[in-house]
Coordinates of C-alpha atoms and ligand atoms in Angstrom, one line a residue:
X1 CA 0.0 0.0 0.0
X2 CA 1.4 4.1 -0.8
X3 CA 0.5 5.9 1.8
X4 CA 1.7 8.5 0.7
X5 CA -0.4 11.0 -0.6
X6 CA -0.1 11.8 -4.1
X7 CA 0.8 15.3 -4.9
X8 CA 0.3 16.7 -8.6
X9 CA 2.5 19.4 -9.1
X10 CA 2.3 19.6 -13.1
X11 CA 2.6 23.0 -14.6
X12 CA -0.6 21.7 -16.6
X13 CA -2.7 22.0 -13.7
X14 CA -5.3 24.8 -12.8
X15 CA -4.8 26.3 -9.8
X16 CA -8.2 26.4 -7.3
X17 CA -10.3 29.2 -7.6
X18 CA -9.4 32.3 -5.2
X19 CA -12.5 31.6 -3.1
X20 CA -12.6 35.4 -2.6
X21 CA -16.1 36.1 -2.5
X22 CA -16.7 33.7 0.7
X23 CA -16.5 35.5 3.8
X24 CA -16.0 32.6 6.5
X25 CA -12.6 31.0 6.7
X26 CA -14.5 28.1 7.9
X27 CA -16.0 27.2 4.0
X28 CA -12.7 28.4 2.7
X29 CA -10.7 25.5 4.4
X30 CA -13.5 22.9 3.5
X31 CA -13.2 24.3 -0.5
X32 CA -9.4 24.0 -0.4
X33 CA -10.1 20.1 1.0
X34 CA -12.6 18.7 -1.3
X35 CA -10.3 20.4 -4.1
X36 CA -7.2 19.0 -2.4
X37 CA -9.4 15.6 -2.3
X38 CA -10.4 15.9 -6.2
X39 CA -7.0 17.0 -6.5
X40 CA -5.8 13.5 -5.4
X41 CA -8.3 11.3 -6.8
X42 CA -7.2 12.6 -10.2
X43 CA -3.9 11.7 -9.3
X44 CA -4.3 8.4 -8.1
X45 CA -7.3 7.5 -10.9
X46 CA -7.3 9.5 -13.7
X47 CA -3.5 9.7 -14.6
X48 CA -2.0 7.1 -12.4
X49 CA 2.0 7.2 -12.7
X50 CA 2.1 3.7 -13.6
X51 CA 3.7 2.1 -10.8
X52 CA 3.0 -1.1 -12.1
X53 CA 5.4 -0.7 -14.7
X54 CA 8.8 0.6 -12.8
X55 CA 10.9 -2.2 -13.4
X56 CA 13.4 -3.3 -10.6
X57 CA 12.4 0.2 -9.6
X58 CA 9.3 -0.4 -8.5
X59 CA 8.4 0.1 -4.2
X60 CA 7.7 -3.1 -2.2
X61 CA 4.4 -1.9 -0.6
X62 CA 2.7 -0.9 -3.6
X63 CA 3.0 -4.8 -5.1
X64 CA 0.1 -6.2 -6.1
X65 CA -2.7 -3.8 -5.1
X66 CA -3.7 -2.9 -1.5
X67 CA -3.2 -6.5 -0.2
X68 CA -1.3 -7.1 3.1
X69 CA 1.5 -8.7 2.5
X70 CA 2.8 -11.5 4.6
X71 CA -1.5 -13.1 5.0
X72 CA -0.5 -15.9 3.5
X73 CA 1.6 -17.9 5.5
X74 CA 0.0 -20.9 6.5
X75 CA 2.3 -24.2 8.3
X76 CA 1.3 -27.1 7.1
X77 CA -0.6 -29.4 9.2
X78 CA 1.3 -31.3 12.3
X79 CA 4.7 -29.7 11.2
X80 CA 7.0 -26.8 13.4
X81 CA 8.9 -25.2 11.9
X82 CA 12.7 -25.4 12.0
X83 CA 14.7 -23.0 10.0
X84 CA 14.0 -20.2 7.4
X85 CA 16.5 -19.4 4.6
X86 CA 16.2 -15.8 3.1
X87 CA 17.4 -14.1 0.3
X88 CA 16.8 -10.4 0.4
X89 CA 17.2 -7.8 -2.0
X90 CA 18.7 -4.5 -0.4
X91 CA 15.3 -1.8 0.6
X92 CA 14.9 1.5 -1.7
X93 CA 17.9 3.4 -2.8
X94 CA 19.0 6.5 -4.6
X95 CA 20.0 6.5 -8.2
X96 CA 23.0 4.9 -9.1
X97 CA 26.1 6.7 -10.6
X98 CA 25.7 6.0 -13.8
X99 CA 22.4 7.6 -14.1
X100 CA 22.2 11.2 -12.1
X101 CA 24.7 13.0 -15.0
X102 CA 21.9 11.4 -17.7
X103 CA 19.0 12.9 -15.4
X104 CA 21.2 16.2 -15.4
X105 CA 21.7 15.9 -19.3
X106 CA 17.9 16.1 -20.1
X107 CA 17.3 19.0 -17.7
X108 CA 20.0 20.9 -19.1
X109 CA 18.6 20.3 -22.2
X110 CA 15.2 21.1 -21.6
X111 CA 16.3 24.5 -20.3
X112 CA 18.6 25.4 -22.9
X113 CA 16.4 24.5 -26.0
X114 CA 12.5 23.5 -24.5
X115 CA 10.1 25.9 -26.2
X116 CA 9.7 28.5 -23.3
X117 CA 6.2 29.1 -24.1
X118 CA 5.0 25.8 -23.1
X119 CA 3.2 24.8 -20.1
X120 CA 4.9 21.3 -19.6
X121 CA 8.8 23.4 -20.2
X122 CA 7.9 25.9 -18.0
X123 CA 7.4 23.4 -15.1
X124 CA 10.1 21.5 -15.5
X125 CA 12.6 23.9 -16.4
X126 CA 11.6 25.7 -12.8
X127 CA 11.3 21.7 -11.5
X128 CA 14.6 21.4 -8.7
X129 CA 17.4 19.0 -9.8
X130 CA 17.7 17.5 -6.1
X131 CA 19.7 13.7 -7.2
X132 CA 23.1 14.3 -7.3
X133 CA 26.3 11.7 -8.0
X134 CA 26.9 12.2 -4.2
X135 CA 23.2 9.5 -3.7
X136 CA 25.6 6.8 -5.5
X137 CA 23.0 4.0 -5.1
X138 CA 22.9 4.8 -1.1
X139 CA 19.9 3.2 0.8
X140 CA 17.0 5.2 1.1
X141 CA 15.3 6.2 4.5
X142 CA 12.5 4.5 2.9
X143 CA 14.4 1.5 2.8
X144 CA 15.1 1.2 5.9
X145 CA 12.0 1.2 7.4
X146 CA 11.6 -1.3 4.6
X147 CA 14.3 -3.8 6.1
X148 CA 13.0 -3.0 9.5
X149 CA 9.3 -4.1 8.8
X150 CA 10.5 -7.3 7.0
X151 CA 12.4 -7.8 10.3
X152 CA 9.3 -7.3 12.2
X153 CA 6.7 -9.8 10.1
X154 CA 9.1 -12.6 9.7
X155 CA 10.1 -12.8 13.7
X156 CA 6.5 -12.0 14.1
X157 CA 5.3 -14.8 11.8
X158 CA 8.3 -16.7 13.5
X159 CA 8.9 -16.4 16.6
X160 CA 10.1 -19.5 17.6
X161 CA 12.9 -19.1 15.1
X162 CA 13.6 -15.3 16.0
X163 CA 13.2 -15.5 19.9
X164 CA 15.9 -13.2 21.9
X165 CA 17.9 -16.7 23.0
X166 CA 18.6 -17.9 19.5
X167 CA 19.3 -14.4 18.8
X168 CA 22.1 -14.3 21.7
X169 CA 23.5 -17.5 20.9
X170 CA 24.0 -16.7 17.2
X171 CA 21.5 -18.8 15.8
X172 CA 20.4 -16.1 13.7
X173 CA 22.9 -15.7 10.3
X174 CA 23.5 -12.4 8.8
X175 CA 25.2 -12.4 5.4
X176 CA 25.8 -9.4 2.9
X177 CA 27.1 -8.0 -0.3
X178 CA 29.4 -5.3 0.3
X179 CA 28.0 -2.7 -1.5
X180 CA 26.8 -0.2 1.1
X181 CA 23.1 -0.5 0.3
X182 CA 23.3 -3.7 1.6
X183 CA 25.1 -4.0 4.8
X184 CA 23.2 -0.9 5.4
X185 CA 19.8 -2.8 4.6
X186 CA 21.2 -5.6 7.1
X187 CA 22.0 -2.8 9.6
X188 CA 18.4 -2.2 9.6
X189 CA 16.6 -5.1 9.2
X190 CA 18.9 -6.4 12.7
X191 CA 17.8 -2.5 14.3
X192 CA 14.1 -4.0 13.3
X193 CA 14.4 -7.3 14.7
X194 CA 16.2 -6.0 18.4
X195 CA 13.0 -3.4 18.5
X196 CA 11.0 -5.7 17.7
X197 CA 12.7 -8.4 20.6
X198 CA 13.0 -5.3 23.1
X199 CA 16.9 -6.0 22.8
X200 CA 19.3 -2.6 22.5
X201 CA 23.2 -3.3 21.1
X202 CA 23.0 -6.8 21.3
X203 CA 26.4 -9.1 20.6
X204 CA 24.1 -11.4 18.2
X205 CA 23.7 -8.7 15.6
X206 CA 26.7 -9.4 13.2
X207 CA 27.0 -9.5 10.1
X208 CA 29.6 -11.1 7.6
X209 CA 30.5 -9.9 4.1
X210 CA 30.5 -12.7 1.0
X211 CA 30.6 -11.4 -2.5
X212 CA 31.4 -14.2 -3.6
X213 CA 28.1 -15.7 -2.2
X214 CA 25.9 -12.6 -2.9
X215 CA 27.8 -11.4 -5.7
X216 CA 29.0 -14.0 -7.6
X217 CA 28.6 -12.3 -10.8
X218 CA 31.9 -10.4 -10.3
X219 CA 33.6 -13.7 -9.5
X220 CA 31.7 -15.8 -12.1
X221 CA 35.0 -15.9 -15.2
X222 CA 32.5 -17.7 -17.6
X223 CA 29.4 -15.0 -17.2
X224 CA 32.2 -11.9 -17.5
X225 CA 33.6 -13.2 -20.4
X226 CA 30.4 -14.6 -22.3
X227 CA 27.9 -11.8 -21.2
X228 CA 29.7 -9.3 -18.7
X229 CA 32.4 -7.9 -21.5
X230 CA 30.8 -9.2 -24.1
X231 CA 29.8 -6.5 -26.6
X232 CA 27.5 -8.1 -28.5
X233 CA 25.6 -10.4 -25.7
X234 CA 22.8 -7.5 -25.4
X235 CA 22.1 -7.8 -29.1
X236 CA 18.7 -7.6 -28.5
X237 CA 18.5 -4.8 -25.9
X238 CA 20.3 -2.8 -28.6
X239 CA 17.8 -3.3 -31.3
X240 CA 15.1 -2.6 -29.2
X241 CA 16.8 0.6 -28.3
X242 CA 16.7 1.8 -31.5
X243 CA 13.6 0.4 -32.8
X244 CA 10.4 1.9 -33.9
X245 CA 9.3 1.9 -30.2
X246 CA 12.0 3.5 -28.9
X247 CA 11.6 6.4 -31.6
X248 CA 7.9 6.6 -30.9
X249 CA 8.7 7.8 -27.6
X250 CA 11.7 10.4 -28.7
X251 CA 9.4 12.2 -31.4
X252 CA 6.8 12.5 -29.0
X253 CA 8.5 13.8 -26.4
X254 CA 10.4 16.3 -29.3
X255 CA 7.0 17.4 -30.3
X256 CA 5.9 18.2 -26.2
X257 CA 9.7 20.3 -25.6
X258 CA 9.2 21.9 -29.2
X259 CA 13.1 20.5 -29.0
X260 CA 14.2 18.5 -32.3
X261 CA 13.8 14.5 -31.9
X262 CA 17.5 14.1 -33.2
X263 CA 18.5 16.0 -29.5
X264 CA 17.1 13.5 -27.4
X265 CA 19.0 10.1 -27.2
X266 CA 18.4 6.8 -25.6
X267 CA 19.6 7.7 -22.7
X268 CA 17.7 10.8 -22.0
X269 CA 14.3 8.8 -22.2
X270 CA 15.7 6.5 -19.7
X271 CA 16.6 9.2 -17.8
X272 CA 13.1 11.0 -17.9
X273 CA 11.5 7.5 -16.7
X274 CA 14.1 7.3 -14.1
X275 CA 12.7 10.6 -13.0
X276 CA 9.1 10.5 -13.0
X277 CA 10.1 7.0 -11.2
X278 CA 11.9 8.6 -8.3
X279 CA 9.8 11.7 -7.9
X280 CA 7.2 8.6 -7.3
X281 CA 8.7 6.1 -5.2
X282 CA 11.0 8.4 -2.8
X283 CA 8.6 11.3 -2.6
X284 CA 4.9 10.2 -3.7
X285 CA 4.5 12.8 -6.1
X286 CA 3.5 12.2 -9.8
X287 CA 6.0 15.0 -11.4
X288 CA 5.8 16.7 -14.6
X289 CA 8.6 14.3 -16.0
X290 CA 6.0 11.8 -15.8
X291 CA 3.7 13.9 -18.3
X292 CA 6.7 14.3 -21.2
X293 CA 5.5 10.0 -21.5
X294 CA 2.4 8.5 -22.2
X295 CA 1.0 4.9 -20.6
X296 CA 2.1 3.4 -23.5
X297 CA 5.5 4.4 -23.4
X298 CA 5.5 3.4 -20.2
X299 CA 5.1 -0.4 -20.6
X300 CA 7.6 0.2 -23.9
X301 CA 10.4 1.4 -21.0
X302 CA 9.2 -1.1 -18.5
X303 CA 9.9 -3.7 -21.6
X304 CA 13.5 -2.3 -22.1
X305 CA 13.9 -3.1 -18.7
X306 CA 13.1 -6.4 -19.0
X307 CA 14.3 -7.3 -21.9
X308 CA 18.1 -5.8 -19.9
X309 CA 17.6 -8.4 -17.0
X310 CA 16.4 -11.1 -19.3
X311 CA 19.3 -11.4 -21.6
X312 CA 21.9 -10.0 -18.4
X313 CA 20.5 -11.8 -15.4
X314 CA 18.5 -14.6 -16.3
X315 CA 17.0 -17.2 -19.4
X316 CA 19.0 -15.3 -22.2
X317 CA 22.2 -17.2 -21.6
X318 CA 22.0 -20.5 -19.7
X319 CA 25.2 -19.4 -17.4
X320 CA 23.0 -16.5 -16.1
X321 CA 21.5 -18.6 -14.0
X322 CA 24.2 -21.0 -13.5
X323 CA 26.7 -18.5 -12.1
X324 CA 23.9 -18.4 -9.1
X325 CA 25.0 -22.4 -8.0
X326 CA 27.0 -21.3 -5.0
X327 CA 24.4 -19.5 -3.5
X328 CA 21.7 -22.0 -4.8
X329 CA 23.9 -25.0 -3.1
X330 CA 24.5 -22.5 0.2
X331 CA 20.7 -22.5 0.8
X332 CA 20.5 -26.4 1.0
X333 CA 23.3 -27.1 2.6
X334 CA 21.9 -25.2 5.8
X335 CA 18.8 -27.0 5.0
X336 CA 20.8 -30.3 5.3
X337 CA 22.6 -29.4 8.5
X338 CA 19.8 -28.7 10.1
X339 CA 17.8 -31.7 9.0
X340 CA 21.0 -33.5 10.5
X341 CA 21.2 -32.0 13.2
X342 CA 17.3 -32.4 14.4
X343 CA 17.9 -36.0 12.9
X344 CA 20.7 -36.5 16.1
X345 CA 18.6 -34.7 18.6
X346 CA 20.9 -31.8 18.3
X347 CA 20.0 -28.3 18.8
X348 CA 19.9 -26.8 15.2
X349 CA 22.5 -24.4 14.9
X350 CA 21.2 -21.6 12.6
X351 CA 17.7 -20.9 12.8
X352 CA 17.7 -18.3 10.3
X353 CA 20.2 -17.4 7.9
X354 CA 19.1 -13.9 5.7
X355 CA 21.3 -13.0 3.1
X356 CA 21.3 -9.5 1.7
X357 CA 22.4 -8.6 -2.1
X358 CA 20.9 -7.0 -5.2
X359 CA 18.1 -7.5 -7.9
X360 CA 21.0 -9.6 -10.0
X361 CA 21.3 -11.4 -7.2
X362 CA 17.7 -12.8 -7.1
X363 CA 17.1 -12.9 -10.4
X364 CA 19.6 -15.6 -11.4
X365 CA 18.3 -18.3 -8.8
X366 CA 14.9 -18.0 -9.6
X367 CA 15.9 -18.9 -12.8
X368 CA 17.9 -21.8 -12.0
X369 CA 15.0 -22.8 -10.3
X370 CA 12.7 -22.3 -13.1
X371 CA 10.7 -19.8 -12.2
X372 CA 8.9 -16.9 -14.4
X373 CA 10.1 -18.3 -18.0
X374 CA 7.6 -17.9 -20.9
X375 CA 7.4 -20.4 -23.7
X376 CA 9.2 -17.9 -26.0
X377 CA 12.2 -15.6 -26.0
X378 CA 12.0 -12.1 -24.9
X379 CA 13.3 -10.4 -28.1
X380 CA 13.3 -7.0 -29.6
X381 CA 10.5 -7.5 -32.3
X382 CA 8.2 -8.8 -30.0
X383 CA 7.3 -6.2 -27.5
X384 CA 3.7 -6.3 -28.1
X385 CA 3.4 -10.7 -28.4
X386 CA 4.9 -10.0 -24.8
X387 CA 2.4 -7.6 -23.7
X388 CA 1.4 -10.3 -20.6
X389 CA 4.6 -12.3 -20.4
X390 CA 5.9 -14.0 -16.9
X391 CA 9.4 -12.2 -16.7
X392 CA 8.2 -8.6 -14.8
X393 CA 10.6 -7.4 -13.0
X394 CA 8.8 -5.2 -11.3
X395 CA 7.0 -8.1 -9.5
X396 CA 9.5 -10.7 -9.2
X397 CA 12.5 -8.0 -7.8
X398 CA 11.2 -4.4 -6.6
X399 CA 13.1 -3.3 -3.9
X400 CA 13.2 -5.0 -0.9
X401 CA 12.3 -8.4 -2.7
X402 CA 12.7 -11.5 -1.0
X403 CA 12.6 -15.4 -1.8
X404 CA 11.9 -17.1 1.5
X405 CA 12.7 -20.7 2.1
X406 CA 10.8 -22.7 5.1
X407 CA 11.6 -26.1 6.5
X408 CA 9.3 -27.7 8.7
X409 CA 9.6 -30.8 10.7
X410 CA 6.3 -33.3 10.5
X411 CA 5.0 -35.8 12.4
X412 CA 3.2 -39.1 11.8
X413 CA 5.4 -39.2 8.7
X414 CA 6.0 -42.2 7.5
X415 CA 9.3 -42.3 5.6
X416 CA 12.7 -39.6 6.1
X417 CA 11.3 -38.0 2.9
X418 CA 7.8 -37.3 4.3
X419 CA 9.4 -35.6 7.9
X420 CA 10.7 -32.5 6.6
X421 CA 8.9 -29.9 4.1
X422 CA 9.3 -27.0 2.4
X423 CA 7.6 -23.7 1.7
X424 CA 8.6 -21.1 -0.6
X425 CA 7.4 -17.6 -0.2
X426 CA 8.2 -14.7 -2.9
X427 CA 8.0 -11.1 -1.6
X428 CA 5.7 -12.8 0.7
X429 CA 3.7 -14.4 -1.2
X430 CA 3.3 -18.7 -1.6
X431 CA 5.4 -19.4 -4.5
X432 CA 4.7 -22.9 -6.1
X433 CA 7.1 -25.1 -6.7
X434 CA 7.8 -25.9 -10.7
X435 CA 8.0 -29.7 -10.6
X436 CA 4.3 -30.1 -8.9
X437 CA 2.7 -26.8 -9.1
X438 CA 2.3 -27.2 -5.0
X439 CA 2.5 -24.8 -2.0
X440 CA 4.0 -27.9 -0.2
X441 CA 6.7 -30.2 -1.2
X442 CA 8.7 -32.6 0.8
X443 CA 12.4 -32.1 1.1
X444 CA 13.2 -35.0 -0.2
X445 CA 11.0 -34.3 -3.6
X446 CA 12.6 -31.2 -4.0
X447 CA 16.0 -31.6 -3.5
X448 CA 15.0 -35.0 -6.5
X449 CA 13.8 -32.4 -8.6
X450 CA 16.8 -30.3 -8.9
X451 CA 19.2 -33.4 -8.9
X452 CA 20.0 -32.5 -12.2
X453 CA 21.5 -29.4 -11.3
X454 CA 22.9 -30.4 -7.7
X455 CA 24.6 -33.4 -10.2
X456 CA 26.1 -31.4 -12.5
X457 CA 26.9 -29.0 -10.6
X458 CA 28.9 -31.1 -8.2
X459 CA 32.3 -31.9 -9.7
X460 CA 32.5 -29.2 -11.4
X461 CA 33.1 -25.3 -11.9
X462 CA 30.3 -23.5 -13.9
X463 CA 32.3 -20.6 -13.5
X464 CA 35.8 -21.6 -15.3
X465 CA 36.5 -21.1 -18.6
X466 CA 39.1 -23.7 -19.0
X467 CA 37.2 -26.6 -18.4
X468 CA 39.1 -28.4 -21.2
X469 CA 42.4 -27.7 -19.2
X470 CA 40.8 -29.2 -16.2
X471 CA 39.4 -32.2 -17.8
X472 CA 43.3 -32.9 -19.2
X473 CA 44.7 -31.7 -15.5
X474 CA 42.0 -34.3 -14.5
X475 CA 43.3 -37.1 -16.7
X476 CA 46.5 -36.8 -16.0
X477 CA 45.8 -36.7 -11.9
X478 CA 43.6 -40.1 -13.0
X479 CA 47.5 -41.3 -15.0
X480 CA 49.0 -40.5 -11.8
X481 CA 46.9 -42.0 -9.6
X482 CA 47.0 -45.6 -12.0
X483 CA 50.5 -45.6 -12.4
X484 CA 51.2 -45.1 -8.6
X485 CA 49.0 -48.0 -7.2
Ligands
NAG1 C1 -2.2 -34.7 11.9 O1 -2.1 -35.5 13.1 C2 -3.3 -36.0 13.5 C3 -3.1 -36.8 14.8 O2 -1.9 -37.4 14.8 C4 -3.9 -37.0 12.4 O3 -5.1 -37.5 12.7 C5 -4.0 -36.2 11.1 O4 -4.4 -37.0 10.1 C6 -2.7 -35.5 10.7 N1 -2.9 -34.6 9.6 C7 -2.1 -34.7 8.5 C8 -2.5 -33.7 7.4 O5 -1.2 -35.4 8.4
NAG2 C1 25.2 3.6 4.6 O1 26.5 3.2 4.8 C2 27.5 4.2 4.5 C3 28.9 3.5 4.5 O2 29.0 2.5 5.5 C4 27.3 5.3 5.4 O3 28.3 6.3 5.1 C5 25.9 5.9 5.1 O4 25.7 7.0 6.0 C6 24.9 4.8 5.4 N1 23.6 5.4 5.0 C7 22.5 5.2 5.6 C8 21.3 5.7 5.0 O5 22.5 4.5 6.6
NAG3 C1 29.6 -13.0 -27.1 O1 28.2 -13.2 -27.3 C2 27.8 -13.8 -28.5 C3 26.3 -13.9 -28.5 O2 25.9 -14.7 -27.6 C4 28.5 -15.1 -28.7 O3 28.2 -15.6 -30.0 C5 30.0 -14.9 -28.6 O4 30.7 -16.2 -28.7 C6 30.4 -14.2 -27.3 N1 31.8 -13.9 -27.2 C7 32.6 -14.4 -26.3 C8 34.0 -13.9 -26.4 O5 32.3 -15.2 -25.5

């Protein structure tokens, strides 16, 4: 849910009447609030800012409508449960680096050549460029009360697994990228949890950094040199940029500046939808950079943005989602330890393990577990054939995203497979598992369902781009080995 209250402050606008002739202040103030209340439900109706369609930019509580999240999770019957494995993407941040100087580039050149007679240039050229490069991707205050109210539904939805003594005995497992936006987004969902327990500067609030866990991208040699570096692995991103779609938008917005079309580059429509995006999700207000585009445009950008992630992050190239394996194989082997563990009688040593890192993060293992894949390709001719495809960003990875994993322990099971289940949960919501379609699965069933990958992915190093020299380094350990016993 936005709570915020939407503010229009378009140039386009017309201003309230003066209310002069009315003597009592009293009929004044109720005017100025049924305006202000027209005001808003023309903001919010009429000319929503599309927050539907913002991408991995898109805010956490304004997913899905006005449901609550976290209503929907239900234990299945006669099981506790005994450990919850998280995967979190950082809370609501700044723009990045790379984008603020683009953001400054279309303001510039709005000012410099927008007609001046016009409505729309008058309100943005008088519109205050607040984002700076100094923001560089920092966490937003909005996302840390973000991370804090995650903190505070899964304890409370948990409590067994979040109680203050696992907590002091370091049951709870804190693990982060090292990008600031994340350690900062664990710093606040541990300030969350401790509020929430009534516990101030607690030892069991550490944290430890693993890129190579959370950012495994950077450490991946196969995905750099096939995708990362690779000029021409974002083909189809390319093409789209500077297909008919694309120029649809640039004329249009030509024709609303009175600017020529051949001024405005890829970049600076980007740039304006970065804009009205921001304006939206840090501030609540639906700014006049969100009138220079129209709905349609919208969903075009939104499809750019897609189209990035699916080709960078996920089904495009198969090693996408393979460069994920490490983190896919860390979340079950602290499902296996602790199945051990309860197995022996033991007391289980993590209770909840959350690991905090980025929208590429996610992305990859939920597509080497098969989620959100349509039958066909997202490509750059087929924009409109992919109108209601699987692959949104936006819902799969706003900010603050997070793929939950929950093991319970049954009883009046009747075989090892049947005793332990799990539950998935994406941005709080059941998430069904691809080989049955369920809300439940056994361990056992799941863990058979991904053998392939746990198989393949056990002797050898997606990652390396020399498997050939392995397999001969291999072979000749194998010569060794004959030849010595
Ligand atoms: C739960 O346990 C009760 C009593 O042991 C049993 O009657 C019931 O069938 C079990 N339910 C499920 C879904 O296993
Ligand atoms: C986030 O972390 C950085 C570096 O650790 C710090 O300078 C900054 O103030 C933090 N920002 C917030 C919003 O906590
Ligand atoms: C770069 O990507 C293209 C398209 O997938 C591929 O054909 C080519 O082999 C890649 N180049 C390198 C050096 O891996």
């Amino acid at each position: 849910m936005l709570q915020t209250p939407l503010l229009r402050l378009s140039g386009a606008a017309p201003g309230p009447g003066p209310g002069a002739g009315l003597g009592r202040t009293g009929s004044r103030a109720s005017l100025l609030i049924l305006w202000v209340g027209i005001r808003l439900c023309a903001a919010s109706l009429g000319r929503s800012p599309w927050a539907e369609h913002y991408g991995t930019k898109s805010r956490y509580e304004g997913l899905s409508g006005t449901s609550v999240p976290g209503t929907d999770w239900l234990a299945p019957a006669n099981c506790t449960v005994l450990q919850v494995n998280a995967l979190i993407r950082h809370g609501t941040r700044y723009p990045t680096r790379k984008n603020v100087p683009r953001m400054v580039e279309i303001h510039q050149l709005i000012r410099e050549q927008g007609n001046p007679g016009n409505r729309l240039v008058q309100a943005l050229v008088s519109w205050h460029m607040w984002y700076n490069e100094r923001m560089d991707g920092n966490l937003h205050p909005l996302g840390i009360s973000e991370m804090a109210k995650l903190a505070k539904r899964l304890s409370a939805r948990f409590p067994a697994l979040f109680a203050v003594q696992s907590y002091r005995e370091k049951k709870l497992k804190f693990l982060t990228s090292s990008k600031h936006r994340c350690v900062n987004s664990t710093k606040s969902f541990i300030r969350g949890l401790e509020s929430h327990l009534n516990l101030q500067d607690q030892e069991g609030g550490q944290w430890e950094v693993n890129d190579r866990l959370l950012r495994f991208f950077d450490h991946c040699e196969k995905f750099q040199n096939l995708v990362e570096n690779n000029d021409t692995a974002l083909h189809q991103v390319e093409i789209f940029k500077n297909g008919p779609e694309m120029e649809r938008i640039m004329s249009n917005m030509a024709k609303k500046l009175g600017i020529s079309p051949a001024a405005i580059t890829t970049n600076m429509v980007e740039a304006t939808f970065y804009l009205c995006t921001y304006e939206f999700i840090l501030k609540g207000i639906v700014s006049p950079w969100c009138d220079l585009l129209d709905k349609e445009d919208v969903e075009v950008l939104e499809y750019l943005g897609d189209l990035k992630q699916y080709w960078k992050r996920s089904y495009g190239y198969k090693i996408n989602g393979l460069s994920s394996y490490k983190l896919f194989q860390d979340l079950f082997q602290y499902m296996d330890q602790t199945i051990e563990e309860s197995e022996r009688n033991q007391s289980i040593s993590h209770t909840a393990v959350l690991r905090f890192g980025h929208a590429e993060t996610l992305l990859p293992v939920l597509t080497l577990m098969g989620y959100f894949k349509d039958d066909r390709p997202l490509l750059a001719n087929n924009f409109e054939e992919q109108k209601n495809r699987k692959f949104r960003s936006g819902r799969i990875s706003p900010f603050a995203a997070n793929l939950v994993l929950v093991l319970y322990q049954c009883s009046g099971a009747r075989s090892l497979g049947e005793k332990y289940k799990l539950q998935l949960f994406l941005n709080e919501k059941p998430l069904p598992f691809p080989h049955s379609g369920n809300l439940v699965a056994d361990y056992g069933e799941v863990k058979e369902s991904y053998q392939h990958l746990i198989e393949s992915l056990r002797f050898s190093n997606v990652c390396d781009d020399h498997s050939c020299f392995q397999f001969i380094f291999f072979l000749f350990l194998l010569l060794l080995f004959v030849v010595y016993y």
